[in-house]
Amino acid sequence: MKIIFAGTPQFAASALDALLKEHQIVAVLTQPDRPAGRGMQLTASPVKQLALQHGLPVLQPATLKTEEAQREIAALGADVMVVAAYGLILPKAVLQLPRYGCLNIHASLLPRWRGAAPIQRAILAGDAETGITIMQMDEGLDTGDMLLRHACPITPTDTAATLHDKLAELGASSIVEALRLLQESSLNPVKQDDAAATYAAKLLKSEGQIDWRLDALHIERAVRAFNPFPACAAGFNDATIKVWQVALVQGAHSEPGRVLAVDKQGITVACGKDALRLEVLQRPGGKAQPASQFLQAVPVKAGDRFS
């Protein structure tokens, strides 16, 4: 089959890499190059970098709503478009161009966690599992018919980073399977139950600020959900300290934010319910460190307070 691939980040690049082994990719759509890194130099997306390595035509329109962009896509004569974390809205005119329409690789078990941040929201909610849904795209936000679903457990130590990598691999194998079933006319579309839908709102940087008045369990999930972005952080002696790894300490209680104990394993801080042992931390300008190393640079004692 002749496929147009539309995607931008590494999650999408994993799927493109799998498709390249089995299908003809006639063109790749990805977002325009963006400033990145300390020098803020224009940088190609992971999808563009992979496409160029394989000599594929790359299109980077700022929008797909123009007639020019739509003519360019129509001229490719694709059987299907595969979309994964592309980042641009596909208008109805584009959705209807390929023979089999547009298939989306979504990182949740729809209809749960429609929207921009399904991986992080699943961890934050304490879900036991998530997964990949291959969906026939329509004009709504992740509302199309489900063609294939595969579950993936969320372990107690999963961060957004580790779960992202698991789902990227699962998404890649799932879209290869879905296209094989499509060629065999064996896909059975299933309508989503809108009443069961939840929304995975885009991440805000402000969500990373730890509120010690919350339950320790909620904060523990946030630390994992917001790793690597936006990263959880707390104030200590007028400095912002990033918190990368914590452990739940049940039964301990005091004023939220108060340091209860300090040892080589970590810094135990009281929360609204229970407490957390901060095990990996990062001070401004420094690297993430185990608590034992962090404490050599930043003295912390019982009775001190994190804000």
XYZ file of N, CA and C in Angstrom, residues 98-284:
561
model
N -7.175 10.060 1.228
C -6.697 8.698 0.945
C -7.862 7.722 0.768
N -7.608 6.685 0.007
C -8.634 5.677 -0.288
C -9.260 5.102 0.983
N -8.413 4.808 1.970
C -8.907 4.228 3.226
C -8.932 5.249 4.367
N -8.850 6.521 4.038
C -8.894 7.546 5.068
C -7.605 7.631 5.865
N -7.732 8.089 7.111
C -6.569 8.325 7.970
C -6.684 7.499 9.247
N -5.623 6.762 9.564
C -5.575 5.948 10.777
C -4.651 6.610 11.788
N -5.115 6.705 13.025
C -4.349 7.354 14.088
C -3.855 6.326 15.100
N -2.605 6.498 15.529
C -2.050 5.681 16.614
C -2.182 6.500 17.896
N -3.090 6.102 18.786
C -3.337 6.884 20.003
C -2.857 6.114 21.231
N -2.154 6.810 22.124
C -1.510 6.159 23.269
C -2.426 6.035 24.484
N -3.593 5.452 24.282
C -4.472 5.083 25.398
C -5.482 4.069 24.891
N -6.212 3.486 25.827
C -7.309 2.594 25.464
C -8.567 3.447 25.366
N -8.808 3.967 24.183
C -9.975 4.826 23.987
C -11.253 4.062 24.339
N -12.281 4.799 24.839
C -12.411 6.263 24.885
C -11.758 6.937 26.101
N -11.056 6.159 26.943
C -10.376 6.789 28.075
C -9.147 7.547 27.568
N -9.008 8.753 28.070
C -7.876 9.627 27.779
C -7.762 10.036 26.318
N -8.849 10.605 25.804
C -8.756 11.354 24.555
C -7.950 12.624 24.837
N -7.206 13.082 23.849
C -6.521 14.362 24.040
C -5.006 14.273 23.986
N -4.365 15.343 24.457
C -2.948 15.590 24.172
C -1.963 14.840 25.062
N -2.357 14.476 26.282
C -1.378 13.904 27.228
C -1.883 12.609 27.863
N -2.223 11.605 27.049
C -2.818 10.386 27.607
C -1.867 9.577 28.481
N -0.585 9.584 28.179
C 0.372 8.799 28.962
C 0.481 9.355 30.377
N 0.665 10.663 30.475
C 0.833 11.298 31.784
C -0.448 11.227 32.617
N -1.587 11.441 31.971
C -2.849 11.439 32.724
C -3.181 10.048 33.256
N -2.807 9.015 32.521
C -3.062 7.648 32.987
C -2.261 7.348 34.251
N -0.991 7.767 34.283
C -0.167 7.556 35.482
C -0.707 8.379 36.639
N -1.040 9.634 36.383
C -1.521 10.534 37.430
C -2.813 10.024 38.061
N -3.649 9.379 37.265
C -4.927 8.866 37.767
C -4.775 7.535 38.495
N -3.579 6.955 38.438
C -3.371 5.671 39.092
C -3.916 4.491 38.316
N -4.091 4.647 37.001
C -4.604 3.551 36.174
C -3.657 2.349 36.243
N -4.243 1.156 36.259
C -3.440 -0.071 36.297
C -2.914 -0.444 34.920
N -3.591 0.042 33.888
C -3.146 -0.249 32.529
C -3.544 0.883 31.595
N -2.861 0.928 30.482
C -3.224 1.816 29.383
C -3.013 0.998 28.110
N -2.687 1.634 27.006
C -2.485 0.841 25.807
C -2.445 1.686 24.557
N -2.663 1.028 23.441
C -2.671 1.666 22.125
C -4.012 1.392 21.462
N -4.581 2.436 20.872
C -5.767 2.281 20.034
C -5.434 2.760 18.626
N -5.702 1.917 17.637
C -5.641 2.346 16.243
C -7.053 2.771 15.866
N -7.194 4.012 15.439
C -8.507 4.626 15.270
C -8.669 5.176 13.858
N -9.858 5.018 13.305
C -10.214 5.667 12.037
C -10.538 7.119 12.351
N -9.752 8.050 11.858
C -9.923 9.442 12.255
C -11.181 10.060 11.661
N -11.857 10.863 12.496
C -12.939 11.718 12.017
C -12.609 13.145 12.434
N -13.586 14.041 12.347
C -13.296 15.455 12.622
C -13.214 15.773 14.111
N -13.629 14.848 14.971
C -13.596 15.094 16.408
C -12.212 14.876 17.000
N -12.110 15.121 18.316
C -10.850 14.931 19.036
C -10.776 13.492 19.541
N -10.109 12.639 18.789
C -9.943 11.224 19.156
C -11.280 10.518 19.360
N -12.234 10.829 18.495
C -13.594 10.287 18.635
C -13.936 9.224 17.596
N -13.018 8.920 16.684
C -13.314 8.008 15.580
C -13.483 6.558 16.002
N -13.940 5.748 15.069
C -14.152 4.320 15.337
C -12.825 3.634 15.662
N -12.880 2.712 16.627
C -11.693 1.960 17.042
C -11.528 0.731 16.145
N -10.326 0.558 15.621
C -10.043 -0.556 14.716
C -9.244 -1.662 15.395
N -8.460 -1.285 16.408
C -7.582 -2.240 17.090
C -7.196 -1.648 18.441
N -7.185 -2.480 19.488
C -6.751 -2.014 20.814
C -5.844 -3.067 21.433
N -4.728 -2.619 21.987
C -3.826 -3.526 22.709
C -3.462 -2.883 24.043
N -3.613 -3.640 25.133
C -3.363 -3.114 26.475
C -1.890 -3.226 26.855
N -1.491 -2.355 27.783
C -0.130 -2.349 28.324
C -0.227 -2.033 29.814
N 0.292 -2.907 30.697
C 0.217 -2.612 32.132
C 1.063 -1.399 32.498
N 0.627 -0.677 33.517
C 1.417 0.423 34.082
C 1.998 -0.084 35.396
N 3.308 -0.187 35.484
C 3.940 -0.709 36.694
C 4.047 0.396 37.751
N 4.253 0.021 39.023
C 4.369 1.030 40.087
C 5.571 1.952 39.932
N 6.534 1.571 39.097
C 7.722 2.415 38.914
C 7.745 3.124 37.563
N 6.735 2.910 36.741
C 6.713 3.556 35.425
C 6.661 5.072 35.550
N 7.487 5.737 34.758
C 7.392 7.185 34.577
C 6.791 7.438 33.200
N 6.484 8.693 32.917
C 5.993 9.012 31.573
C 7.027 8.616 30.525
N 8.304 8.732 30.867
C 9.373 8.386 29.919
C 9.400 6.889 29.624
N 9.351 6.061 30.668
C 9.425 4.610 30.440
C 8.156 4.096 29.772
N 7.007 4.638 30.176
C 5.748 4.195 29.579
C 5.653 4.658 28.122
N 6.158 5.844 27.851
C 6.217 6.345 26.469
C 6.943 5.345 25.574
N 8.089 4.861 26.040
C 8.891 3.955 25.219
C 8.172 2.623 24.987
N 7.505 2.122 26.020
C 6.737 0.875 25.868
C 5.609 1.060 24.855
N 4.915 2.190 24.960
C 3.776 2.434 24.075
C 4.222 2.759 22.648
N 5.373 3.385 22.510
C 5.900 3.649 21.161
C 6.158 2.332 20.437
N 6.725 1.376 21.157
C 6.989 0.051 20.574
C 5.680 -0.675 20.261
N 4.727 -0.597 21.208
C 3.431 -1.249 21.000
C 2.660 -0.580 19.865
N 2.753 0.744 19.784
C 2.083 1.474 18.708
C 2.623 1.091 17.345
N 3.935 0.912 17.266
C 4.570 0.535 16.002
C 4.089 -0.837 15.530
N 4.081 -1.803 16.447
C 3.633 -3.150 16.056
C 2.137 -3.170 15.766
N 1.373 -2.334 16.477
C -0.083 -2.304 16.294
C -0.477 -1.739 14.932
N 0.218 -0.693 14.471
C -0.156 -0.115 13.175
C 0.241 -1.056 12.041
N 1.337 -1.776 12.196
C 1.717 -2.783 11.191
C 0.639 -3.863 11.117
N 0.166 -4.303 12.290
C -0.905 -5.309 12.341
C -2.190 -4.774 11.722
N -2.540 -3.524 12.056
C -3.785 -2.934 11.546
C -3.767 -2.817 10.023
N -2.639 -2.436 9.463
C -2.547 -2.306 8.003
C -2.626 -3.674 7.318
N -2.070 -4.682 7.962
C -2.190 -6.038 7.406
C -3.659 -6.468 7.397
N -4.366 -6.206 8.499
C -5.788 -6.550 8.576
C -6.607 -5.732 7.582
N -6.202 -4.473 7.368
C -6.891 -3.624 6.395
C -6.767 -4.215 4.991
N -5.583 -4.660 4.648
C -5.361 -5.267 3.331
C -6.172 -6.553 3.161
N -6.408 -7.239 4.284
C -7.179 -8.487 4.252
C -8.679 -8.238 4.419
N -9.063 -6.953 4.517
C -10.466 -6.571 4.775
C -10.993 -7.226 6.047
N -10.128 -7.302 7.079
C -10.487 -7.988 8.327
C -10.659 -7.047 9.516
N -10.602 -5.742 9.287
C -10.793 -4.793 10.386
C -12.282 -4.619 10.672
N -12.629 -4.609 11.948
C -14.026 -4.431 12.359
C -14.150 -3.170 13.202
N -14.572 -2.051 12.614
C -14.686 -0.793 13.362
C -15.678 -0.906 14.515
N -15.295 -0.332 15.665
C -16.158 -0.320 16.851
C -16.358 1.129 17.276
N -17.612 1.536 17.439
C -17.916 2.896 17.888
C -17.420 3.105 19.315
N -16.961 4.303 19.603
C -16.582 4.641 20.972
C -17.821 4.978 21.796
N -17.753 4.644 23.082
C -18.810 5.009 24.020
C -18.476 6.393 24.582
N -19.124 7.413 24.045
C -18.819 8.781 24.469
C -19.056 8.993 25.962
N -19.988 8.254 26.541
C -20.297 8.404 27.970
C -19.124 7.946 28.842
N -18.268 7.092 28.301
C -17.128 6.572 29.064
C -15.844 7.360 28.799
N -15.934 8.395 27.984
C -14.733 9.134 27.586
C -14.193 10.001 28.723
N -12.872 10.085 28.810
C -12.212 11.051 29.690
C -11.234 11.854 28.837
N -10.863 13.033 29.330
C -10.050 13.954 28.537
C -8.669 14.123 29.155
N -7.639 13.927 28.365
C -6.250 14.070 28.804
C -5.743 15.454 28.414
N -5.962 16.418 29.290
C -5.608 17.809 28.993
C -4.105 17.970 28.788
N -3.743 18.929 27.961
C -2.342 19.260 27.715
C -1.644 19.595 29.031
N -0.383 19.206 29.157
C 0.366 19.461 30.384
C 0.716 20.939 30.521
N 0.568 21.444 31.726
C 0.970 22.815 32.034
C 2.218 22.773 32.914
N 3.140 23.688 32.687
C 4.365 23.715 33.484
C 4.049 23.880 34.968
N 2.989 24.630 35.255
C 2.614 24.900 36.649
C 2.185 23.645 37.400
N 1.791 22.594 36.679
C 1.355 21.363 37.340
C 2.494 20.663 38.074
N 3.730 20.994 37.709
C 4.869 20.350 38.350
C 5.153 20.851 39.754
N 4.584 21.991 40.138
C 4.822 22.532 41.478
C 4.144 21.647 42.518
N 4.927 21.084 43.424
C 4.380 20.172 44.432
C 3.571 20.947 45.465
N 2.363 20.467 45.725
C 1.519 20.991 46.802
C 1.527 19.943 47.912
N 2.279 20.222 48.967
C 2.461 19.233 50.036
C 1.180 18.950 50.802
N 0.156 19.762 50.598
C -1.124 19.521 51.280
C -1.873 18.336 50.673
N -1.464 17.917 49.481
C -2.106 16.775 48.838
C -1.627 15.465 49.460
N -2.380 14.400 49.210
C -1.973 13.077 49.677
C -0.625 12.699 49.070
N 0.185 11.984 49.845
C 1.487 11.533 49.353
C 1.341 10.673 48.100
N 0.291 9.853 48.048
C 0.089 8.980 46.894
C -0.104 9.796 45.618
N -0.873 10.888 45.713
C -1.093 11.739 44.538
C 0.222 12.373 44.080
N 1.012 12.854 45.027
C 2.282 13.494 44.667
C 3.244 12.469 44.062
N 3.247 11.252 44.627
C 4.113 10.191 44.090
C 3.774 9.909 42.633
N 2.488 9.858 42.337
C 2.070 9.634 40.948
C 2.474 10.806 40.058
N 2.352 12.019 40.591
C 2.723 13.205 39.810
C 4.212 13.202 39.467
N 5.040 12.800 40.420
C 6.487 12.743 40.175
C 6.788 11.815 39.001
N 6.081 10.694 38.923
C 6.301 9.750 37.817
C 5.652 10.245 36.521
N 4.454 10.824 36.653
C 3.727 11.280 35.461
C 4.420 12.457 34.777
N 5.063 13.312 35.556
C 5.666 14.527 35.004
C 7.176 14.392 34.786
N 7.645 13.170 34.651
C 9.039 12.886 34.324
C 9.092 12.369 32.886
N 9.649 13.116 31.927
C 10.586 14.223 32.125
C 9.977 15.628 32.137
N 8.738 15.801 31.670
C 8.156 17.148 31.600
C 6.784 17.150 32.240
N 6.440 18.174 33.004
C 7.218 19.395 33.300
C 8.190 19.251 34.464
N 8.260 18.072 35.062
C 9.108 17.760 36.222
C 8.514 18.368 37.490
N 8.440 17.566 38.537
C 7.939 18.059 39.821
C 9.044 18.830 40.538
N 8.643 19.882 41.237
C 9.619 20.733 41.913
C 9.021 21.303 43.187
N 9.910 21.640 44.123
C 9.497 22.252 45.388
C 10.523 23.310 45.772
N 10.096 24.249 46.596
C 11.003 25.283 47.066
C 11.719 24.854 48.334
N 13.013 25.196 48.435
C 13.770 24.953 49.671
C 14.819 26.041 49.805
N 14.722 26.814 50.872
C 15.658 27.931 51.106
C 15.799 28.828 49.875
N 14.662 29.219 49.311
C 14.604 30.137 48.168
C 15.146 29.541 46.864
N 15.426 28.250 46.846
C 15.868 27.583 45.611
C 14.782 26.610 45.153
N 14.699 26.407 43.840
C 13.749 25.437 43.289
C 14.459 24.104 43.102
N 13.956 23.099 43.803
C 14.549 21.764 43.768
C 13.637 20.836 42.969
N 14.174 20.224 41.924
C 13.392 19.240 41.170
C 13.446 17.891 41.883
N 12.322 17.209 41.867
C 12.209 15.916 42.543
C 11.911 14.854 41.487
N 12.829 13.888 41.334
C 12.724 12.911 40.248
C 12.285 11.527 40.698
N 12.512 11.209 41.965
C 12.114 9.874 42.437
C 11.766 9.948 43.912
N 10.651 9.330 44.268
C 10.187 9.347 45.656
C 9.676 7.961 46.033
N 9.518 7.751 47.354
C 8.906 6.522 47.861
C 7.864 6.902 48.900
N 6.763 6.176 48.912
C 5.664 6.441 49.833
C 6.039 5.978 51.239
N 5.784 6.817 52.232
C 5.983 6.459 53.646
C 4.632 6.588 54.330
N 3.986 5.461 54.562
C 2.627 5.487 55.102
C 2.634 5.672 56.614
N 1.622 6.373 57.092
C 1.430 6.529 58.527
C 2.101 7.746 59.128
N 3.142 8.269 58.487
C 3.832 9.449 59.012
C 2.983 10.690 58.771
N 3.007 11.605 59.730
C 2.230 12.833 59.521
C 2.821 13.983 60.337
N 2.663 15.177 59.798
C 3.087 16.415 60.435
C 2.563 17.539 59.568
N 3.037 18.740 59.782
C 2.653 19.860 58.929
C 3.136 19.587 57.503
N 2.262 19.710 56.507
C 2.670 19.443 55.123
C 3.897 20.259 54.715
N 4.892 19.577 54.149
C 6.132 20.220 53.732
C 7.241 20.140 54.762
N 6.917 19.707 55.982
C 7.918 19.628 57.052
C 8.787 18.377 56.881
N 10.095 18.545 57.055
C 11.022 17.413 56.967
C 10.939 16.603 58.257
N 10.631 15.323 58.122
C 10.471 14.443 59.281
C 11.756 13.704 59.617
N 12.519 13.343 58.600
C 13.751 12.579 58.823
C 14.672 12.736 57.622
N 15.973 12.592 57.888
C 16.974 12.667 56.820
C 17.984 11.541 57.022
N 18.206 10.738 55.984
C 19.257 9.718 56.023
C 19.783 9.505 54.601
N 20.661 8.531 54.436
C 21.275 8.309 53.120
C 20.263 7.893 52.058
N 19.156 7.287 52.511
C 18.136 6.842 51.559
C 17.308 7.996 51.014
N 17.161 9.051 51.821
C 16.374 10.167 51.336
C 15.928 11.129 52.416
N 15.114 12.077 51.979
C 14.581 13.125 52.856
C 13.085 12.876 52.980
N 12.622 12.557 54.180
C 11.205 12.247 54.377
C 10.441 13.525 54.697
N 9.441 13.821 53.862
C 8.685 15.071 53.964
C 7.205 14.754 54.169
N 6.589 15.432 55.128
C 5.175 15.216 55.429
C 4.291 15.775 54.317
N 3.193 15.065 54.046
C 2.205 15.509 53.056
C 0.848 15.643 53.749
N -0.184 15.982 52.995
C -1.518 16.097 53.575
C -1.964 14.807 54.222
N -1.600 13.690 53.612
C -1.799 12.357 54.184
C -0.545 11.550 53.901
N -0.001 10.892 54.925
C 1.239 10.125 54.813
C 2.418 11.049 54.475
N 3.520 10.469 54.022
C 4.722 11.253 53.728
C 5.445 10.649 52.532
N 6.415 11.399 52.019
C 7.227 10.924 50.896
C 8.701 10.984 51.260
N 9.443 9.968 50.854
C 10.898 10.011 50.953
C 11.444 10.446 49.597
N 12.095 11.596 49.576
C 12.661 12.128 48.337
C 14.007 11.447 48.106
N 14.116 10.678 47.023
C 15.288 9.824 46.820
C 16.238 10.311 45.728
N 15.709 11.002 44.726
C 16.549 11.578 43.667
C 16.117 13.023 43.463
N 17.063 13.955 43.619
C 16.745 15.381 43.561
C 17.736 16.106 42.654
N 17.377 17.337 42.301
C 18.239 18.136 41.423
C 18.169 19.592 41.843
N 19.325 20.153 42.177
C 19.360 21.573 42.542
C 19.588 22.420 41.298
N 19.319 23.730 41.377
C 19.481 24.603 40.207
C 20.903 24.526 39.647
